Coordinates of C-alpha atoms in Angstrom, one line a residue:
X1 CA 57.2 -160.6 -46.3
X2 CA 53.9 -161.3 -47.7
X3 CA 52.6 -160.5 -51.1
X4 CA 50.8 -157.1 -51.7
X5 CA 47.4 -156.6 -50.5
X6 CA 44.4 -154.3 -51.9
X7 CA 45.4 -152.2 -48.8
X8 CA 48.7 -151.5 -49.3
X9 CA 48.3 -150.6 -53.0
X10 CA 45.6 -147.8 -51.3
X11 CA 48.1 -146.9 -48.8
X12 CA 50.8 -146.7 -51.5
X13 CA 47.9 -143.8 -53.5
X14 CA 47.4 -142.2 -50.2
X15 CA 50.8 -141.4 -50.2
X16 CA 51.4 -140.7 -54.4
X17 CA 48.7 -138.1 -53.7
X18 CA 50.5 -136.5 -50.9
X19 CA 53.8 -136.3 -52.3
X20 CA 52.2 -134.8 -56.0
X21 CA 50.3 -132.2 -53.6
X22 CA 54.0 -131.2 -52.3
X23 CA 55.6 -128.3 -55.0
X24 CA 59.0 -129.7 -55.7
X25 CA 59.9 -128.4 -59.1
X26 CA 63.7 -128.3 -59.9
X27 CA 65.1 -125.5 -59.8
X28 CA 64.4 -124.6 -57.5
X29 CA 63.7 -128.1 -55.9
X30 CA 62.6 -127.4 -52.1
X31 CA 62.5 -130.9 -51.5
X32 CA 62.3 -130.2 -48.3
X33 CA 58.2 -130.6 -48.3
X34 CA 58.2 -133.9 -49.6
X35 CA 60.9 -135.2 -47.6
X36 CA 58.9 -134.2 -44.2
X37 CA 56.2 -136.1 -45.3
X38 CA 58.3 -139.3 -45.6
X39 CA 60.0 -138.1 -42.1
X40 CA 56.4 -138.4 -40.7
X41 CA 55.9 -141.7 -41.9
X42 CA 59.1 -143.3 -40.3
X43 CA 58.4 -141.4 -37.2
X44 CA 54.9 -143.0 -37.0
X45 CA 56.6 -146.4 -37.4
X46 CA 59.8 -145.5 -35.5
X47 CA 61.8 -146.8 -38.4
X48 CA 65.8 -145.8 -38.0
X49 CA 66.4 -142.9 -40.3
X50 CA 68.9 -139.9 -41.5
X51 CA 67.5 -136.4 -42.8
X52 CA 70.5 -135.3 -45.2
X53 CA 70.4 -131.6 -45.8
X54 CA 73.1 -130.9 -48.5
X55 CA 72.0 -127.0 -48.8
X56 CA 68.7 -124.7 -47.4
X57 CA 65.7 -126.9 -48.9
X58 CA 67.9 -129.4 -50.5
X59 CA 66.8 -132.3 -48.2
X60 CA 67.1 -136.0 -49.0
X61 CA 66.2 -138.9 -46.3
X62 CA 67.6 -142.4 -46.0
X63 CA 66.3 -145.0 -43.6
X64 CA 67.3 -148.7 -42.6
X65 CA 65.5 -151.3 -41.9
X66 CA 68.2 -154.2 -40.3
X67 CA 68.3 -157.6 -41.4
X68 CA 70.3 -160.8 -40.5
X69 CA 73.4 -159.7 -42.7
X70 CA 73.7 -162.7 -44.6
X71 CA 73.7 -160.8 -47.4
X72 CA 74.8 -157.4 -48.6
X73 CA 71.8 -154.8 -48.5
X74 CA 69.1 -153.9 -50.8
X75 CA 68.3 -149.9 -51.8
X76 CA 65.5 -148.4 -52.9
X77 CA 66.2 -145.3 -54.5
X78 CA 64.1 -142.6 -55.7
X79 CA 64.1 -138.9 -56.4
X80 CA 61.4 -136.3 -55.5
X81 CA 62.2 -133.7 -57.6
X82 CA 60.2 -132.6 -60.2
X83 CA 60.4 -130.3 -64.2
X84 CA 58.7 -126.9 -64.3
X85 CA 54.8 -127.5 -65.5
X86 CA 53.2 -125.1 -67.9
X87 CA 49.9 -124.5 -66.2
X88 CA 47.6 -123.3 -68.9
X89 CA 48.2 -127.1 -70.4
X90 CA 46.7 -129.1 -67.5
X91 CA 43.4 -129.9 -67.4
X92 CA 43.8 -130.1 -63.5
X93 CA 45.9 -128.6 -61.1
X94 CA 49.6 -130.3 -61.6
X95 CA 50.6 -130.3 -57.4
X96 CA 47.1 -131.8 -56.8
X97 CA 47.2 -135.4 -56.6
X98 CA 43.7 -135.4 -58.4
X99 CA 42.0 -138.5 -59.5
X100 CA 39.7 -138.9 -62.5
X101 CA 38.7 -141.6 -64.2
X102 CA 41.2 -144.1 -62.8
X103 CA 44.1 -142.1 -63.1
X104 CA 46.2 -139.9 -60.8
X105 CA 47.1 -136.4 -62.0
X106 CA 50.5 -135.1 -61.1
X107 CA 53.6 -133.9 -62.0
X108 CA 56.2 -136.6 -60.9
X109 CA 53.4 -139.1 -61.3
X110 CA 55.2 -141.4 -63.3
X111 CA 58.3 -138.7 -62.5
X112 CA 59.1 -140.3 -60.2
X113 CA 56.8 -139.8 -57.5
X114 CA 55.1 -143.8 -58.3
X115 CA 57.8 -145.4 -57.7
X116 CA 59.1 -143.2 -54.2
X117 CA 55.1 -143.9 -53.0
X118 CA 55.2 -147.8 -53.6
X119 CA 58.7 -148.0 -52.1
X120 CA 57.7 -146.2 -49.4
X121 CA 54.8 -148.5 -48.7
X122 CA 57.0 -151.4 -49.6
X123 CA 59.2 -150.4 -46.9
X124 CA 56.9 -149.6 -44.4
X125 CA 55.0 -153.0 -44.5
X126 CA 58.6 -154.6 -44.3
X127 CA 58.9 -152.5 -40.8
X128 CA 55.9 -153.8 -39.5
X129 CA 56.4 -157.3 -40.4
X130 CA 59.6 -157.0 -38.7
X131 CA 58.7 -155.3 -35.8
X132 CA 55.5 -158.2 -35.0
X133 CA 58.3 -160.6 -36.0
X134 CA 56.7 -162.0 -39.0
X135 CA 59.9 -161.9 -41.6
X136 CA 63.3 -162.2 -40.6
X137 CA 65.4 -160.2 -43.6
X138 CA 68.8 -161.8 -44.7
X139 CA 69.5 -158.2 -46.1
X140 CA 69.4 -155.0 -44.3
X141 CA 66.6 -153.2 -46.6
X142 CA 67.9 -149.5 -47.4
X143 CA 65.4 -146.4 -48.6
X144 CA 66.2 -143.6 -49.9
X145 CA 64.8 -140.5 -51.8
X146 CA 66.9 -137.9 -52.7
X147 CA 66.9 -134.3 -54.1
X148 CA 68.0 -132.9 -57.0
X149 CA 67.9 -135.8 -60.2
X150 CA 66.3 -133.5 -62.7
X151 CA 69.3 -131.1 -62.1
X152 CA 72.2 -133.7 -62.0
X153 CA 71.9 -134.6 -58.7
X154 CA 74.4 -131.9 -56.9
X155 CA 72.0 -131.8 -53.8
X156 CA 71.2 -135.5 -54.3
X157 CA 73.1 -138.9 -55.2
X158 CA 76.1 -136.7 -56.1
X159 CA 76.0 -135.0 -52.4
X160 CA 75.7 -138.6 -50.5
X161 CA 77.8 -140.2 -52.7
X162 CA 80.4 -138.0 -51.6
X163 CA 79.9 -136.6 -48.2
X164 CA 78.1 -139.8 -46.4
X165 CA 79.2 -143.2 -48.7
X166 CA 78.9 -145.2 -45.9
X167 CA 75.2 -145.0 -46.7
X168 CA 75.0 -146.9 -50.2
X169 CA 77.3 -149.7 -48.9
X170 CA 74.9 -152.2 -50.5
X171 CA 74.3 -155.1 -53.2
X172 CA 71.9 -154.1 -55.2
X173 CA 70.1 -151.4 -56.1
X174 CA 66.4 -150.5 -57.3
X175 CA 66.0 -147.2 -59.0
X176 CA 63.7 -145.4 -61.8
X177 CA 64.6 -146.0 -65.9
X178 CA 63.1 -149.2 -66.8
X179 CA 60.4 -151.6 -65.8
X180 CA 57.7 -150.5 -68.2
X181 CA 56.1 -152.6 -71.1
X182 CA 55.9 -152.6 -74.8
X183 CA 53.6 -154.2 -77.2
X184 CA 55.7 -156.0 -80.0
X185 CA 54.2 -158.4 -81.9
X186 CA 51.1 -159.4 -79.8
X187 CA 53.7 -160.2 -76.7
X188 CA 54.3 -157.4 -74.1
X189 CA 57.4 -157.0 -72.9
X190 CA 59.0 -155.6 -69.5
X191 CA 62.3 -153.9 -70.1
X192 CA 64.8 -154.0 -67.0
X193 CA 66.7 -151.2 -67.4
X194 CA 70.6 -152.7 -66.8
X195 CA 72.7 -150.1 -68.6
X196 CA 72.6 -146.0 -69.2
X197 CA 74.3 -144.1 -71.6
X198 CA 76.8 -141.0 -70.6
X199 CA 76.7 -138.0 -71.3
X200 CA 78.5 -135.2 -73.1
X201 CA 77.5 -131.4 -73.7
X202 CA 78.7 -130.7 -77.8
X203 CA 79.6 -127.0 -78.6
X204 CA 79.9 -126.9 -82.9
X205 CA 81.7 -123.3 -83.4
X206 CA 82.2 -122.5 -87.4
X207 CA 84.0 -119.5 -88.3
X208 CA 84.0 -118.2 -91.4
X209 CA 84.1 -114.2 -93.1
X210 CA 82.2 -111.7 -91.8
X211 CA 80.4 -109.5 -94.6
X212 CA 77.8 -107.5 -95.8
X213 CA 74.2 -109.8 -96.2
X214 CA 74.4 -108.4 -99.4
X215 CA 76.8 -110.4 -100.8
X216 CA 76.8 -114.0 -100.9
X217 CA 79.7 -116.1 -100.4
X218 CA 80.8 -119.7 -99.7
X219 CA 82.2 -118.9 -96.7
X220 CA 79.3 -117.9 -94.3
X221 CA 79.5 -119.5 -90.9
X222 CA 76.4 -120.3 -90.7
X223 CA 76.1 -122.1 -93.7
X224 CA 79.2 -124.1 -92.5
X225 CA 77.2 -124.8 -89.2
X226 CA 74.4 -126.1 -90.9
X227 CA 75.8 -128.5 -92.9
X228 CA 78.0 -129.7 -89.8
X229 CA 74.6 -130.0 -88.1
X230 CA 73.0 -132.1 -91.1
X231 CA 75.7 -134.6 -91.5
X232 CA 75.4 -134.9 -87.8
X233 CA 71.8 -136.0 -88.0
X234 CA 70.7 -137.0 -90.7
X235 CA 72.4 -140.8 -90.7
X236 CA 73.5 -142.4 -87.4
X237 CA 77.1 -142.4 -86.2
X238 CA 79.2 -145.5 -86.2
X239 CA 77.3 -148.8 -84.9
X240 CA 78.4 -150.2 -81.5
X241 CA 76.8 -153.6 -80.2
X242 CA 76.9 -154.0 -76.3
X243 CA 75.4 -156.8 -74.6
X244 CA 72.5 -155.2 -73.3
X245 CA 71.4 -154.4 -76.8
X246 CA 72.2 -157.8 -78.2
X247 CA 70.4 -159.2 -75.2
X248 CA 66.9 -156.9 -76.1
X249 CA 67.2 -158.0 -79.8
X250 CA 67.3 -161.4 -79.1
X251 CA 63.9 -161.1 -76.7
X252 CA 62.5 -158.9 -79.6
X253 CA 62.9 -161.5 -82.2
X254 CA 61.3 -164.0 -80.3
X255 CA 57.9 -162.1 -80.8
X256 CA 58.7 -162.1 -84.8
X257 CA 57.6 -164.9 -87.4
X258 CA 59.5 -166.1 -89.5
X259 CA 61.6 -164.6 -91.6
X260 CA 61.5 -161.4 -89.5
X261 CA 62.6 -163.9 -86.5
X262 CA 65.8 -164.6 -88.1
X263 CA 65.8 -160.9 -89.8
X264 CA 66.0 -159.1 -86.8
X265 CA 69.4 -160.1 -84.9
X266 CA 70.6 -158.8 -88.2
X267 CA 70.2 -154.9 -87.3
X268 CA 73.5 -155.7 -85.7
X269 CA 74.8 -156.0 -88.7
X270 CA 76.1 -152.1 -89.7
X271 CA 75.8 -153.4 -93.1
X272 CA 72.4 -153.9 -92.6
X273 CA 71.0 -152.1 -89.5
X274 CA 68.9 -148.8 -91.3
X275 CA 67.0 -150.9 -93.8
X276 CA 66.1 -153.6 -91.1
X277 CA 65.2 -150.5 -88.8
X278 CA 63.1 -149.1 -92.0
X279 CA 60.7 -152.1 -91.3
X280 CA 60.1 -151.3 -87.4
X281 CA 57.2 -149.3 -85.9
X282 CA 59.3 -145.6 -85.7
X283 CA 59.1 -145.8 -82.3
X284 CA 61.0 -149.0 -81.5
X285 CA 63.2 -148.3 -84.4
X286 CA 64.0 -144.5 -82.8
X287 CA 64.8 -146.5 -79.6
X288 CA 67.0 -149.3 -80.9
X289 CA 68.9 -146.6 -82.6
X290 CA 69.5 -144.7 -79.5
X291 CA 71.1 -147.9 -78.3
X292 CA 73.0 -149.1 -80.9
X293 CA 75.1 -145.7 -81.5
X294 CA 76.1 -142.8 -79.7
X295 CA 74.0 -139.9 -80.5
X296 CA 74.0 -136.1 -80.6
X297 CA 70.9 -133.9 -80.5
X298 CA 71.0 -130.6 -81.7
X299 CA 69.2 -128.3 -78.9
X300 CA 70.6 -124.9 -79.0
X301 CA 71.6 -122.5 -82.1
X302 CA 73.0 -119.4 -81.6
X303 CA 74.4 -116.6 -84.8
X304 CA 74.5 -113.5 -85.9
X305 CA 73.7 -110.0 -84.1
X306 CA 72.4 -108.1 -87.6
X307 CA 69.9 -109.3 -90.5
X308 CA 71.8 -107.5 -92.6
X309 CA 75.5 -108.8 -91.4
X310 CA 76.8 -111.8 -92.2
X311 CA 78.7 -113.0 -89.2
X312 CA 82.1 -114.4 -88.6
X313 CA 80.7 -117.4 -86.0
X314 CA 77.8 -119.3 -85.4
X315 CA 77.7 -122.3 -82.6
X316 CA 75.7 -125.2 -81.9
X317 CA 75.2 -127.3 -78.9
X318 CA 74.2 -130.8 -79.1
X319 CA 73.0 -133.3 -76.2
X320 CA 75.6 -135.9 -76.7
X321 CA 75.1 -139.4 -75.3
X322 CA 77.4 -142.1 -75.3
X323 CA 77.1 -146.0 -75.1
X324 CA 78.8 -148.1 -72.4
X325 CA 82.4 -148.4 -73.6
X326 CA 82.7 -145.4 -75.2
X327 CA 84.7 -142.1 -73.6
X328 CA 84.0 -138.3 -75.3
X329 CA 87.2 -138.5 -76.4
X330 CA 85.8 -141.3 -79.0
X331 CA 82.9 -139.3 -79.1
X332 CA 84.1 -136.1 -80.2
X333 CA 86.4 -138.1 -83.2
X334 CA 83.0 -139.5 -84.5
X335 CA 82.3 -136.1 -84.8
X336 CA 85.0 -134.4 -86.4
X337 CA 84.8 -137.6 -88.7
X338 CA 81.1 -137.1 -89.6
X339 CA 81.4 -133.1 -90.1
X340 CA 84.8 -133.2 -92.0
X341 CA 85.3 -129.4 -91.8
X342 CA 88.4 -127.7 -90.1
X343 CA 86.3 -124.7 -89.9
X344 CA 84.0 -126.1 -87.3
X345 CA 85.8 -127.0 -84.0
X346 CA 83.9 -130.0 -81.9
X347 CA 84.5 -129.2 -78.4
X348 CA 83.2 -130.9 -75.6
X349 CA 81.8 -128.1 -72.4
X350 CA 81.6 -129.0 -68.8
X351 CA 81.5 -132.1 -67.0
X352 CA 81.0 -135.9 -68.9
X353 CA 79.7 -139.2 -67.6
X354 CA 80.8 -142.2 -68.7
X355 CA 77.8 -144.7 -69.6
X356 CA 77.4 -148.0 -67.3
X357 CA 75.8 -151.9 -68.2
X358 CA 75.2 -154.0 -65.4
X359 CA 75.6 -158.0 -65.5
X360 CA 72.3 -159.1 -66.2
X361 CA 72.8 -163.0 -64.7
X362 CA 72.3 -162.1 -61.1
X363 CA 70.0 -162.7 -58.1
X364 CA 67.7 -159.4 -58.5
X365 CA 67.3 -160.1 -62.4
X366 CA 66.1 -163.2 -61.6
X367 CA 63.8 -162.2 -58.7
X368 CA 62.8 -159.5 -61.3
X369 CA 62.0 -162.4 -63.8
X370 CA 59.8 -164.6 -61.0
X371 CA 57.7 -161.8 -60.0
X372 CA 56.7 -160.9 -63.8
X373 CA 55.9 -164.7 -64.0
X374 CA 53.9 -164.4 -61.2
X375 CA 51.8 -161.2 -62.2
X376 CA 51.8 -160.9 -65.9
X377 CA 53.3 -164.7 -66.9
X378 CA 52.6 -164.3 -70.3
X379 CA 55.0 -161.9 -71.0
X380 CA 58.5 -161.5 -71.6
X381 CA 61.1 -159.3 -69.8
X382 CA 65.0 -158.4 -71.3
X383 CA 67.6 -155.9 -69.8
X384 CA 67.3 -152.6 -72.1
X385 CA 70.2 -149.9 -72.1
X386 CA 68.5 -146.3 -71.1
X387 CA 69.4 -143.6 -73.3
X388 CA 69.5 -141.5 -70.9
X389 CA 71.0 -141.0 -67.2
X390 CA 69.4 -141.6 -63.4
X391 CA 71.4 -141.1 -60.0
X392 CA 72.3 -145.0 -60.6
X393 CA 75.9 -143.2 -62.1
X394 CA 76.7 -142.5 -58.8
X395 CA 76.5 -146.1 -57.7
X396 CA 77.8 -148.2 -60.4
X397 CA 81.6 -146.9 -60.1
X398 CA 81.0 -148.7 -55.9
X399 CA 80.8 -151.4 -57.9
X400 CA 76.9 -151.9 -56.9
X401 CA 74.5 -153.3 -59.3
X402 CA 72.0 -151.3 -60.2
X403 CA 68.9 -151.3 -62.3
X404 CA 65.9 -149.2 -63.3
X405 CA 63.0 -151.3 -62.6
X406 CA 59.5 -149.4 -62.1
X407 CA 57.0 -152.0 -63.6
X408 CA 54.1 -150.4 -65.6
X409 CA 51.4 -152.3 -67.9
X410 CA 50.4 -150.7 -70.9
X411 CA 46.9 -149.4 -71.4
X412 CA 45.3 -149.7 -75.5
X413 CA 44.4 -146.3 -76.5
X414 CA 46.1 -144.3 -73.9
X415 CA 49.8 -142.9 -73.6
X416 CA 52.3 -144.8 -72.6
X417 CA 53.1 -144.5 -68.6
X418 CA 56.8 -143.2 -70.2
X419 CA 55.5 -140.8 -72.6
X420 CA 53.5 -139.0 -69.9
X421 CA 57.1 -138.1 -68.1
X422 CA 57.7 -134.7 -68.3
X423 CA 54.5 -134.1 -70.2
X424 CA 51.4 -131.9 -70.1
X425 CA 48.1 -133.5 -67.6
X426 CA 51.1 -135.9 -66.4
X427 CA 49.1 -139.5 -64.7
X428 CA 49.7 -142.7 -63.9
X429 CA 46.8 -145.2 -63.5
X430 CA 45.8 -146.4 -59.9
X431 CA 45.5 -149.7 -61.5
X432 CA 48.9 -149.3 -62.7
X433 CA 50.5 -148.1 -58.6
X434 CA 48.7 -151.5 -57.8
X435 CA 50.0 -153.8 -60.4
X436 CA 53.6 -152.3 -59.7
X437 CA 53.3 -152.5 -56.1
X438 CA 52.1 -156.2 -56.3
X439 CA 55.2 -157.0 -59.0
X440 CA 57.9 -154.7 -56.5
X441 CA 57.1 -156.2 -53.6
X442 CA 57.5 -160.2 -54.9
X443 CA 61.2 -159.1 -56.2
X444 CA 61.8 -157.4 -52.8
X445 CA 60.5 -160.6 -51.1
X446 CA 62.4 -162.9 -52.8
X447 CA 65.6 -160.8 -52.8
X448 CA 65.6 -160.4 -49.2
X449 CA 64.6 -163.9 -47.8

């Protein structure tokens, strides 16, 4: 396979554009739209491929492109789901595919739309190649883009995984949650994503007497709540060091001077970890928190039925996430620790997931580390630990290894390509589909030769 061209990074817009212009918000999700379009494409090509319908609309498509099988395969995974959009906050239409000054307008432009267009074209030009026997693969190369990631992936992963596994017999795995840059210290760096956290839904319920508003007393429910909910958030819960962190640390302190070069490894020192944070820009601080401990984000309140009753219970629910190596039951004993109040039960509501890290020392990390080299080879790259969750949950218990790897350069004086996720006039540069076209396609080459 042969590195990217200027056409390919125009084919890989042409199809970013028709994807946006398909309406795939989750819920509902009707994925269905998107994944014809991609159907087309393989058609066109006559590339081997399965339609998975897991309910009405809730469509997801995998294809295979054979190799030598001298090696285990290679996926590329994507979703094509989409968040509800707020239309009276975009400047264009969201389900456009507009482009204005450089940019591409969409929801699921960085969302994950990019990375299912440039794995798409990826994919394709590996077909062709193939088929005018130009590359011989040692890997069979795997696509797929499923449904239903926004919502927990039900219709999605979660379906395949469990109804066709036969499908994600593979290596390795390329999916969304890392590959974009930061600016620290003059360097940039790419972060691979190599772990996730887990997750655990939090219900805080503090009981207390029921009286008349009236009267004041000490022991109001929802006074107990909100201090349960303060001592929740205002410090961090217990440090816990995984390799993944210790590993992004160590690439972070080699943009430092001395003494903050030395300094920094300290933050994983509990000892010492706030008041070295204290120093940081707030946003790499925030994010090195998130990694370092789990966390529990208060997101729903709920109390009272009168504003002149005081009530007998008040509840809370909190978006618990939990580092690699922790299980909610260690989770929910942080808590009860941290709250120390017998009148607020921590209990943990529906299902949990268990947070993953990936060994970082292997072929694809490598192959990650070449094709940075290659296209940006001033820069530095480290495995990062995702505070949050993609359908790579449903691959890392098959023992694959997966990481999040969508490469994006940063642009001075505009938002971050992973601040616009989720967000209002949602884009992603064309210069930017380009550059991570160019950078995907080296680590698919040299993976798969």
């Amino acid at each position: 396979m042969v590195d990217g061209t200027e056409e390919l990074a125009a084919e890989a817009v042409k199809h970013l554009q028709a994807l946006l212009r398909c309406e795939t918000v989750n819920p509902p999700g009707n994925e269905s739209t998107a994944i014809e379009y991609i159907r087309s494409q393989f058609e066109a090509e006559g590339i081997e491929y399965r339609v998975l319908e897991a309910a009405p609309g809730r469509v997801n498509i995998w294809a295979r492109i054979r190799g030598n099988g001298t090696k285990r395969p290679l996926l590329l995974l994507s979703h094509v789901d989409v968040v509800p959009v707020e239309r009276e906050h975009w400047s264009v239409d969201p389900f456009g595919g507009t482009i204005q000054n450089g940019y591409i307008y969409g929801r699921g432009a960085v969302d994950t739309k990019s990375l299912t267009a440039k794995e798409l074209a990826i994919f394709l030009h590996a077909a062709r190649q193939a088929k005018a026997d130009e590359m011989t693969l040692s890997r069979d190369l795997i696509f797929l883009a499923v449904a239903d990631e926004e919502q927990g992936g039900t219709y999605g992963m979660g379906w395949i995984a469990k109804n066709a596994p036969e499908l994600i017999d593979v290596e390795y795995a390329l999916n969304e949650g890392g590959g974009f840059a930061v600016e620290v210290g003059g360097k940039r760096i790419y972060v691979c994503s190599t772990a996730e956290k887990g997750s655990a839904l939090i219900r805080l319920r503090a009981t207390g007497d029921p009286g008349h508003g009236s009267v004041p007393h000490q022991r109001n429910a929802i006074s107990r709540l909100a201090n349960a909910v303060r001592r929740v958030s205002m410090t961090p819960l217990p440090l816990h060091v995984t390799a993944t962190a210790r590993a992004l640390i160590a690439t972070l302190a080699q943009t430092q001077k001395q003494p903050q070069q030395s300094l920094l490894p300290l933050v994983l020192n509990p000892l010492l970890s706030e008041s070295l944070l204290g120093t940081l820009d707030t946003y790499i601080a925030d994010a090195l928190r998130a990694m370092l401990h789990n966390t529990a984000s208060p997101t729903l309140l709920q109390a009272g039925y009168a504003s002149n009753v005081i009530p007998g219970e008040a509840t809370a629910t909190l978006d618990g996430r939990l580092l690699p190596g922790q299980t909610p039951e260690m989770f929910v004993a942080e808590l009860r620790r941290r709250i120390a109040d017998r009148n607020v039960a921590v209990e943990v509501e529906g299902a949990t997931f268990n947070g993953h890290e990936c060994e970082q020392d292997t072929e694809l990390f490598r192959a990650i580390r070449d094709a940075l080299a290659t296209h940006d080879p001033e820069a530095l790259v480290s495995p990062y630990l995702l505070p949050a969750m993609t359908d790579s949950r449903f691959l890392i218990p098959r023992g694959i290894i997966a990481y999040g790897f969508d490469p994006m350069m940063p642009k001075p004086g505009w938002p971050s390509p992973q601040q616009m996720a989720h967000g209002h006039d949602e884009r992603i540069s064309v210069a930017n589909v380009a550059f991570g076209l160019r950078v995907l396609q080296r680590v698919v080459t040299q993976i798969s030769a």
